[in-house]
Amino acid sequence: MDYKKAELEQLKEFYRDRLLEDTLPFWFPKSLDQEYGGYLLMRDRDGSLVDDDKAVWIQGRFSWLLSTLYNTVEQKEEWLAGAKSGVDFLEKYCFDTDGRMFFHTTRDGRPIRKRRYFSSEVFAIVAFAAYSKASGEKKYADLASEVFGRCLNYIQHPEILPAKFTDTRPLKGFSIPMIFIFVAQQLREYTGDIRCNEWIDRWIQEIERDFVKDDIRSVMEQVKPDGSISDHFDGRLLNPGHAIEAAWFILHEARYRNNDPHLIDLGCRMLDYMWERGWDKEHGGILYFRDVYDKPVQEYWQDMKFWWPHNETIIATLLAYTLTGDEKYADWHRLVHDYAYQHFPDKEYGEWFGYLHRDGRVSVPLKGNMFKGPFHLPRQEWYCWQLLENF
Amino acid sequence: MDYKKAELEQLKEFYRDRLLEDTLPFWFPKSLDQEYGGYLLMRDRDGSLVDDDKAVWIQGRFSWLLSTLYNTVEQKEEWLAGAKSGVDFLEKYCFDTDGRMFFHTTRDGRPIRKRRYFSSEVFAIVAFAAYSKASGEKKYADLASEVFGRCLNYIQHPEILPAKFTDTRPLKGFSIPMIFIFVAQQLREYTGDIRCNEWIDRWIQEIERDFVKDDIRSVMEQVKPDGSISDHFDGRLLNPGHAIEAAWFILHEARYRNNDPHLIDLGCRMLDYMWERGWDKEHGGILYFRDVYDKPVQEYWQDMKFWWPHNETIIATLLAYTLTGDEKYADWHRLVHDYAYQHFPDKEYGEWFGYLHRDGRVSVPLKGNMFKGPFHLPRQEWYCWQLLENF
């Protein structure tokens, strides 16, 4: 059933109010680390700090969010100062001497762990890019472009990084083209880096060519280098929330390119396939993992409901609806929005729980840890609000 | 309530029958890889193969089990031949040129992954040791001692292995002293390696000094090098099943040393503390993770019920009961035995499910994967049967 104009207006206000009156106040300003810079984000359900370590990628994410609010919502000085605290911490403590970034530091910035992956870099780039716009300081645009260039080099020369697997049966992951579409979109928006359009085209083409399987209606998470399916646990594993997140990055690109019909079609196909595979018809919500051939998944938490796939699916369905007018997407948006806002919010202390069992019971009440922080939920509320503002 | 003699007799027959008529037939002989050697163990609930890769540590575990049955139950030629298939595969395909072992190979023995840890070596040692006794071939005793020596070197010089963390805030893990007590016990039994007693003493002393906390009634999973608690997610994390497994290794040592009272006391304290922290008073069963200060645990599957902590707790409570006669342990043994045999067995296809939700529903029906295979369950059934045979 189509959304009526008044309903969309209500939705817009709902997302705005949740963001500004519930989600953001849970984290800000109390998470600002006045002593060392950056943010103290590993918090229990009531907001009390359970660990003062810092996950570098989440430092970048929150700094990006604060700059983005400053750039798009209101030029609040406290948001700008908050964003600066994050970029300062990243710049001062989070780079190793080889130019790569750490993943996990102590509160005062001493490195605990550096990973093989470059997820810290991903969110440092968007934090620097958004802050360059917010502050007007070109230095941060340059820094964002420099780290982006390093990442392009890792992508083109993966042998630079330590290998997790041998060359016996190589697989390539969906994560890289997926997340770098978002990175390049942000970098383009705030710095105008001229490499972005070409790379976005390449990553979208790679996803369409190698990861989207129309014959079996699926988006793969890992494939062989030639795009074929590896019939082992790892090759069969699907992550519906991840694929749906990529779907809306592509739909966002379609919108940026004057509603490019091919990109709308691609994003909607990805959403369709992974809604079919991910939506839990029994309990509602998006399942975490599936097997492409419906075999059992090795990861035992596979049927849990994590917060973030719901944020990504709320965005993707709303964006698909605004781009196509297909009432199927309005129906799906209602389903996932209602499920999420009925099950995840902590009515007592605000924000969302992150980890529910399949039937909706809370598994761990943490609001923040090495993997959850102020990102997917506030980004969703901000994006949907802004989308409906301009619809 | 104490166990009556007839009840113990029934229990003994129960464990024997389950092992020989249910658990072992699920895996053997059908898992023997007639083409490449080793075992095909990644199986769905009905026994069908879902992945033909090989987890090296589980190859070692199953080979150890078959030799152990041959050494202690009956000299069946098929068990000896089955054990040989595993040691041959390990020897032929699973060592890298630097003497370290791979973790994951293809069916035909091409390496896919080598980890930082030496869990493959742990189970290769016990497989070689048990097979040396079964076959009478001294070559395998020498091989077991050689790999054991390499592991002692890794333990004393951890800088040889790739580091996961920086030196900023080092922690040492319970896993090493814990699992190597078992390894050295096996090596001593089958090869008489003269290093074993001294090392078992050192590891037990390390556990008692650094990991067992009488003041807060806990066994830690990771501590600072001086044995103090690190108040972060990783330092607070408890793994009750793991600590209880170590408790029975120490009780086994107590029995070997003519019921050494200090070791009985130590093993029982560890069991007591972790039963209190791990037993789920609401649903029954052993919870997977707990936080030492009852803060929320970062790992979202923390309240699931895995098969193996139940196997280890069945052994530990029965062994504690036979060593102390304390009826508390008979009560606990009844509780965990009844919970486990009511919830885990697959009544249709045999063997146990591995992964239940907190309330006992099955999460993943797999019988074998990279982490589950024929080890904890058959070892428990074998050990408890043998214990009651000689009680």
Short mmCIF file of N, CA, C and O in Angstrom, two decimals, chain B residues 98-166:
data_model
loop_
_atom_site.label_atom_id
_atom_site.label_comp_id
_atom_site.label_asym_id
_atom_site.label_seq_id
_atom_site.Cartn_x
_atom_site.Cartn_y
_atom_site.Cartn_z
N ASP B 98 58.32 -24.50 7.77
CA ASP B 98 58.96 -23.99 8.99
C ASP B 98 58.66 -24.88 10.20
O ASP B 98 58.98 -24.50 11.33
N GLY B 99 58.04 -26.03 9.98
CA GLY B 99 57.75 -26.93 11.08
C GLY B 99 56.42 -26.66 11.76
O GLY B 99 55.93 -27.49 12.52
N ARG B 100 55.84 -25.50 11.50
CA ARG B 100 54.51 -25.20 12.05
C ARG B 100 53.45 -25.88 11.19
O ARG B 100 53.70 -26.31 10.07
N MET B 101 52.24 -25.97 11.75
CA MET B 101 51.19 -26.69 11.04
C MET B 101 50.13 -25.74 10.48
O MET B 101 49.90 -24.66 11.01
N PHE B 102 49.49 -26.19 9.42
CA PHE B 102 48.36 -25.46 8.88
C PHE B 102 47.13 -25.71 9.75
O PHE B 102 47.10 -26.65 10.56
N PHE B 103 46.11 -24.87 9.57
CA PHE B 103 44.88 -24.99 10.36
C PHE B 103 43.74 -25.56 9.52
O PHE B 103 42.86 -26.23 10.03
N HIS B 104 43.80 -25.33 8.23
CA HIS B 104 42.66 -25.60 7.36
C HIS B 104 43.23 -26.01 6.01
O HIS B 104 44.06 -25.31 5.45
N THR B 105 42.81 -27.18 5.51
CA THR B 105 43.27 -27.60 4.18
C THR B 105 42.07 -28.00 3.31
O THR B 105 40.97 -28.23 3.81
N THR B 106 42.33 -28.11 2.01
CA THR B 106 41.34 -28.71 1.13
C THR B 106 41.31 -30.21 1.39
O THR B 106 42.16 -30.76 2.09
N ARG B 107 40.34 -30.88 0.79
CA ARG B 107 40.24 -32.34 0.96
C ARG B 107 41.54 -33.03 0.57
O ARG B 107 41.98 -33.96 1.25
N ASP B 108 42.18 -32.57 -0.50
CA ASP B 108 43.40 -33.23 -0.95
C ASP B 108 44.66 -32.64 -0.32
O ASP B 108 45.77 -32.84 -0.82
N GLY B 109 44.49 -31.90 0.77
CA GLY B 109 45.64 -31.53 1.57
C GLY B 109 46.37 -30.26 1.16
O GLY B 109 47.46 -29.99 1.66
N ARG B 110 45.77 -29.45 0.30
CA ARG B 110 46.41 -28.17 -0.02
C ARG B 110 46.04 -27.15 1.06
O ARG B 110 44.87 -27.05 1.44
N PRO B 111 47.03 -26.41 1.56
CA PRO B 111 46.76 -25.53 2.70
C PRO B 111 45.90 -24.33 2.32
O PRO B 111 46.13 -23.69 1.29
N ILE B 112 44.93 -24.02 3.16
CA ILE B 112 44.10 -22.84 2.96
C ILE B 112 44.44 -21.76 3.98
O ILE B 112 44.46 -20.58 3.66
N ARG B 113 44.71 -22.18 5.21
CA ARG B 113 44.98 -21.18 6.23
C ARG B 113 45.92 -21.74 7.29
O ARG B 113 45.83 -22.89 7.68
N LYS B 114 46.82 -20.88 7.70
CA LYS B 114 47.72 -21.18 8.82
C LYS B 114 47.41 -20.09 9.84
O LYS B 114 47.32 -18.92 9.49
N ARG B 115 47.21 -20.46 11.09
CA ARG B 115 46.87 -19.45 12.09
C ARG B 115 48.07 -19.09 12.94
O ARG B 115 49.10 -19.76 12.89
N ARG B 116 47.90 -18.05 13.73
CA ARG B 116 48.96 -17.66 14.66
C ARG B 116 49.11 -18.67 15.78
O ARG B 116 50.13 -18.75 16.41
N TYR B 117 48.04 -19.39 16.06
CA TYR B 117 48.01 -20.28 17.23
C TYR B 117 48.54 -21.66 16.84
O TYR B 117 48.72 -21.95 15.67
N PHE B 118 48.73 -22.52 17.84
CA PHE B 118 49.23 -23.85 17.49
C PHE B 118 48.26 -24.94 17.95
O PHE B 118 48.68 -25.98 18.45
N SER B 119 46.98 -24.70 17.72
CA SER B 119 45.98 -25.71 18.10
C SER B 119 46.10 -26.95 17.22
O SER B 119 45.79 -28.06 17.68
N SER B 120 46.54 -26.82 15.98
CA SER B 120 46.73 -28.01 15.15
C SER B 120 47.81 -28.90 15.76
O SER B 120 47.68 -30.12 15.80
N GLU B 121 48.90 -28.28 16.22
CA GLU B 121 50.01 -29.03 16.81
C GLU B 121 49.54 -29.80 18.06
O GLU B 121 49.94 -30.94 18.28
N VAL B 122 48.74 -29.13 18.89
CA VAL B 122 48.24 -29.74 20.13
C VAL B 122 47.64 -31.12 19.84
O VAL B 122 47.96 -32.10 20.51
N PHE B 123 46.79 -31.17 18.84
CA PHE B 123 46.07 -32.42 18.62
C PHE B 123 46.85 -33.39 17.72
O PHE B 123 46.59 -34.58 17.75
N ALA B 124 47.80 -32.85 16.98
CA ALA B 124 48.72 -33.76 16.27
C ALA B 124 49.58 -34.51 17.28
O ALA B 124 49.82 -35.71 17.13
N ILE B 125 50.04 -33.82 18.31
CA ILE B 125 50.87 -34.49 19.33
C ILE B 125 50.12 -35.66 19.95
O ILE B 125 50.64 -36.78 20.03
N VAL B 126 48.89 -35.43 20.39
CA VAL B 126 48.17 -36.53 21.07
C VAL B 126 47.79 -37.62 20.07
O VAL B 126 47.76 -38.81 20.44
N ALA B 127 47.53 -37.24 18.83
CA ALA B 127 47.23 -38.26 17.82
C ALA B 127 48.44 -39.14 17.57
O ALA B 127 48.34 -40.37 17.53
N PHE B 128 49.62 -38.52 17.40
CA PHE B 128 50.85 -39.30 17.17
C PHE B 128 51.17 -40.17 18.39
O PHE B 128 51.55 -41.33 18.25
N ALA B 129 51.02 -39.60 19.59
CA ALA B 129 51.36 -40.35 20.81
C ALA B 129 50.46 -41.57 20.95
O ALA B 129 50.94 -42.69 21.18
N ALA B 130 49.16 -41.37 20.81
CA ALA B 130 48.24 -42.49 21.00
C ALA B 130 48.44 -43.53 19.89
O ALA B 130 48.35 -44.75 20.14
N TYR B 131 48.76 -43.06 18.68
CA TYR B 131 48.97 -44.01 17.59
C TYR B 131 50.28 -44.79 17.75
O TYR B 131 50.37 -45.96 17.34
N SER B 132 51.26 -44.17 18.37
CA SER B 132 52.53 -44.89 18.60
C SER B 132 52.29 -46.10 19.50
O SER B 132 52.82 -47.18 19.27
N LYS B 133 51.45 -45.91 20.51
CA LYS B 133 51.10 -47.03 21.39
C LYS B 133 50.27 -48.07 20.64
O LYS B 133 50.52 -49.28 20.72
N ALA B 134 49.28 -47.58 19.86
CA ALA B 134 48.38 -48.50 19.17
C ALA B 134 49.14 -49.34 18.13
O ALA B 134 48.94 -50.55 18.02
N SER B 135 50.01 -48.68 17.39
CA SER B 135 50.71 -49.36 16.29
C SER B 135 51.99 -50.03 16.74
O SER B 135 52.54 -50.88 16.04
N GLY B 136 52.51 -49.60 17.89
CA GLY B 136 53.82 -50.07 18.32
C GLY B 136 54.97 -49.45 17.54
O GLY B 136 56.12 -49.86 17.69
N GLU B 137 54.69 -48.46 16.73
CA GLU B 137 55.76 -47.84 15.92
C GLU B 137 56.37 -46.65 16.66
O GLU B 137 55.71 -45.61 16.83
N LYS B 138 57.62 -46.81 17.05
CA LYS B 138 58.27 -45.78 17.85
C LYS B 138 58.39 -44.45 17.09
O LYS B 138 58.43 -43.37 17.69
N LYS B 139 58.43 -44.54 15.79
CA LYS B 139 58.52 -43.34 14.96
C LYS B 139 57.48 -42.28 15.36
O LYS B 139 57.77 -41.08 15.37
N TYR B 140 56.27 -42.73 15.71
CA TYR B 140 55.22 -41.76 16.04
C TYR B 140 55.41 -41.17 17.43
O TYR B 140 55.02 -40.03 17.69
N ALA B 141 56.01 -41.96 18.34
CA ALA B 141 56.35 -41.39 19.65
C ALA B 141 57.39 -40.29 19.48
O ALA B 141 57.30 -39.22 20.09
N ASP B 142 58.36 -40.55 18.62
CA ASP B 142 59.40 -39.54 18.37
C ASP B 142 58.80 -38.29 17.73
O ASP B 142 59.17 -37.16 18.08
N LEU B 143 57.89 -38.52 16.81
CA LEU B 143 57.26 -37.38 16.14
C LEU B 143 56.45 -36.56 17.15
O LEU B 143 56.49 -35.32 17.15
N ALA B 144 55.71 -37.26 18.02
CA ALA B 144 54.93 -36.56 19.05
C ALA B 144 55.86 -35.72 19.93
O ALA B 144 55.59 -34.54 20.21
N SER B 145 56.98 -36.31 20.35
CA SER B 145 57.91 -35.59 21.21
C SER B 145 58.54 -34.41 20.48
O SER B 145 58.77 -33.35 21.06
N GLU B 146 58.81 -34.60 19.20
CA GLU B 146 59.41 -33.52 18.43
C GLU B 146 58.45 -32.32 18.32
O GLU B 146 58.85 -31.17 18.54
N VAL B 147 57.19 -32.60 18.00
CA VAL B 147 56.23 -31.48 17.87
C VAL B 147 55.98 -30.86 19.25
O VAL B 147 55.84 -29.64 19.38
N PHE B 148 55.94 -31.68 20.30
CA PHE B 148 55.81 -31.16 21.66
C PHE B 148 56.97 -30.21 21.97
O PHE B 148 56.76 -29.12 22.52
N GLY B 149 58.16 -30.60 21.60
CA GLY B 149 59.32 -29.75 21.83
C GLY B 149 59.21 -28.42 21.11
O GLY B 149 59.53 -27.35 21.65
N ARG B 150 58.70 -28.48 19.88
CA ARG B 150 58.50 -27.21 19.14
C ARG B 150 57.49 -26.32 19.87
O ARG B 150 57.68 -25.11 19.96
N CYS B 151 56.43 -26.94 20.38
CA CYS B 151 55.42 -26.14 21.09
C CYS B 151 56.01 -25.54 22.36
O CYS B 151 55.71 -24.38 22.70
N LEU B 152 56.82 -26.29 23.09
CA LEU B 152 57.47 -25.73 24.29
C LEU B 152 58.29 -24.51 23.90
O LEU B 152 58.34 -23.51 24.63
N ASN B 153 58.91 -24.59 22.74
CA ASN B 153 59.69 -23.45 22.26
C ASN B 153 58.79 -22.25 21.96
O ASN B 153 59.11 -21.11 22.30
N TYR B 154 57.63 -22.49 21.31
CA TYR B 154 56.70 -21.37 21.05
C TYR B 154 56.22 -20.77 22.36
O TYR B 154 56.03 -19.55 22.47
N ILE B 155 55.99 -21.63 23.36
CA ILE B 155 55.47 -21.13 24.64
C ILE B 155 56.53 -20.28 25.34
O ILE B 155 56.23 -19.23 25.91
N GLN B 156 57.79 -20.72 25.26
CA GLN B 156 58.85 -19.98 25.94
C GLN B 156 59.34 -18.78 25.14
O GLN B 156 59.92 -17.86 25.70
N HIS B 157 59.10 -18.82 23.85
CA HIS B 157 59.55 -17.72 22.98
C HIS B 157 58.42 -17.28 22.06
O HIS B 157 58.48 -17.47 20.84
N PRO B 158 57.37 -16.71 22.64
CA PRO B 158 56.19 -16.37 21.82
C PRO B 158 56.53 -15.39 20.68
O PRO B 158 55.78 -15.28 19.72
N GLU B 159 57.68 -14.72 20.80
CA GLU B 159 58.06 -13.79 19.72
C GLU B 159 58.35 -14.50 18.41
O GLU B 159 58.43 -13.86 17.35
N ILE B 160 58.49 -15.82 18.44
CA ILE B 160 58.69 -16.59 17.20
C ILE B 160 57.44 -16.50 16.32
O ILE B 160 57.54 -16.48 15.09
N LEU B 161 56.27 -16.46 16.96
CA LEU B 161 55.02 -16.51 16.20
C LEU B 161 54.54 -15.09 15.88
O LEU B 161 54.87 -14.15 16.58
N PRO B 162 53.75 -14.95 14.81
CA PRO B 162 53.22 -13.62 14.50
C PRO B 162 52.35 -13.13 15.67
O PRO B 162 51.63 -13.91 16.29
N ALA B 163 52.45 -11.85 15.99
CA ALA B 163 51.70 -11.31 17.13
C ALA B 163 50.34 -10.79 16.69
O ALA B 163 50.21 -10.22 15.61
N LYS B 164 49.33 -11.01 17.50
CA LYS B 164 48.00 -10.46 17.21
C LYS B 164 47.88 -9.06 17.81
O LYS B 164 47.20 -8.21 17.26
N PHE B 165 48.53 -8.84 18.94
CA PHE B 165 48.41 -7.57 19.65
C PHE B 165 49.79 -6.92 19.79
O PHE B 165 50.82 -7.58 19.69
N THR B 166 49.78 -5.62 20.05
CA THR B 166 51.03 -4.92 20.35
C THR B 166 51.45 -5.25 21.79
O THR B 166 50.76 -5.97 22.50
#
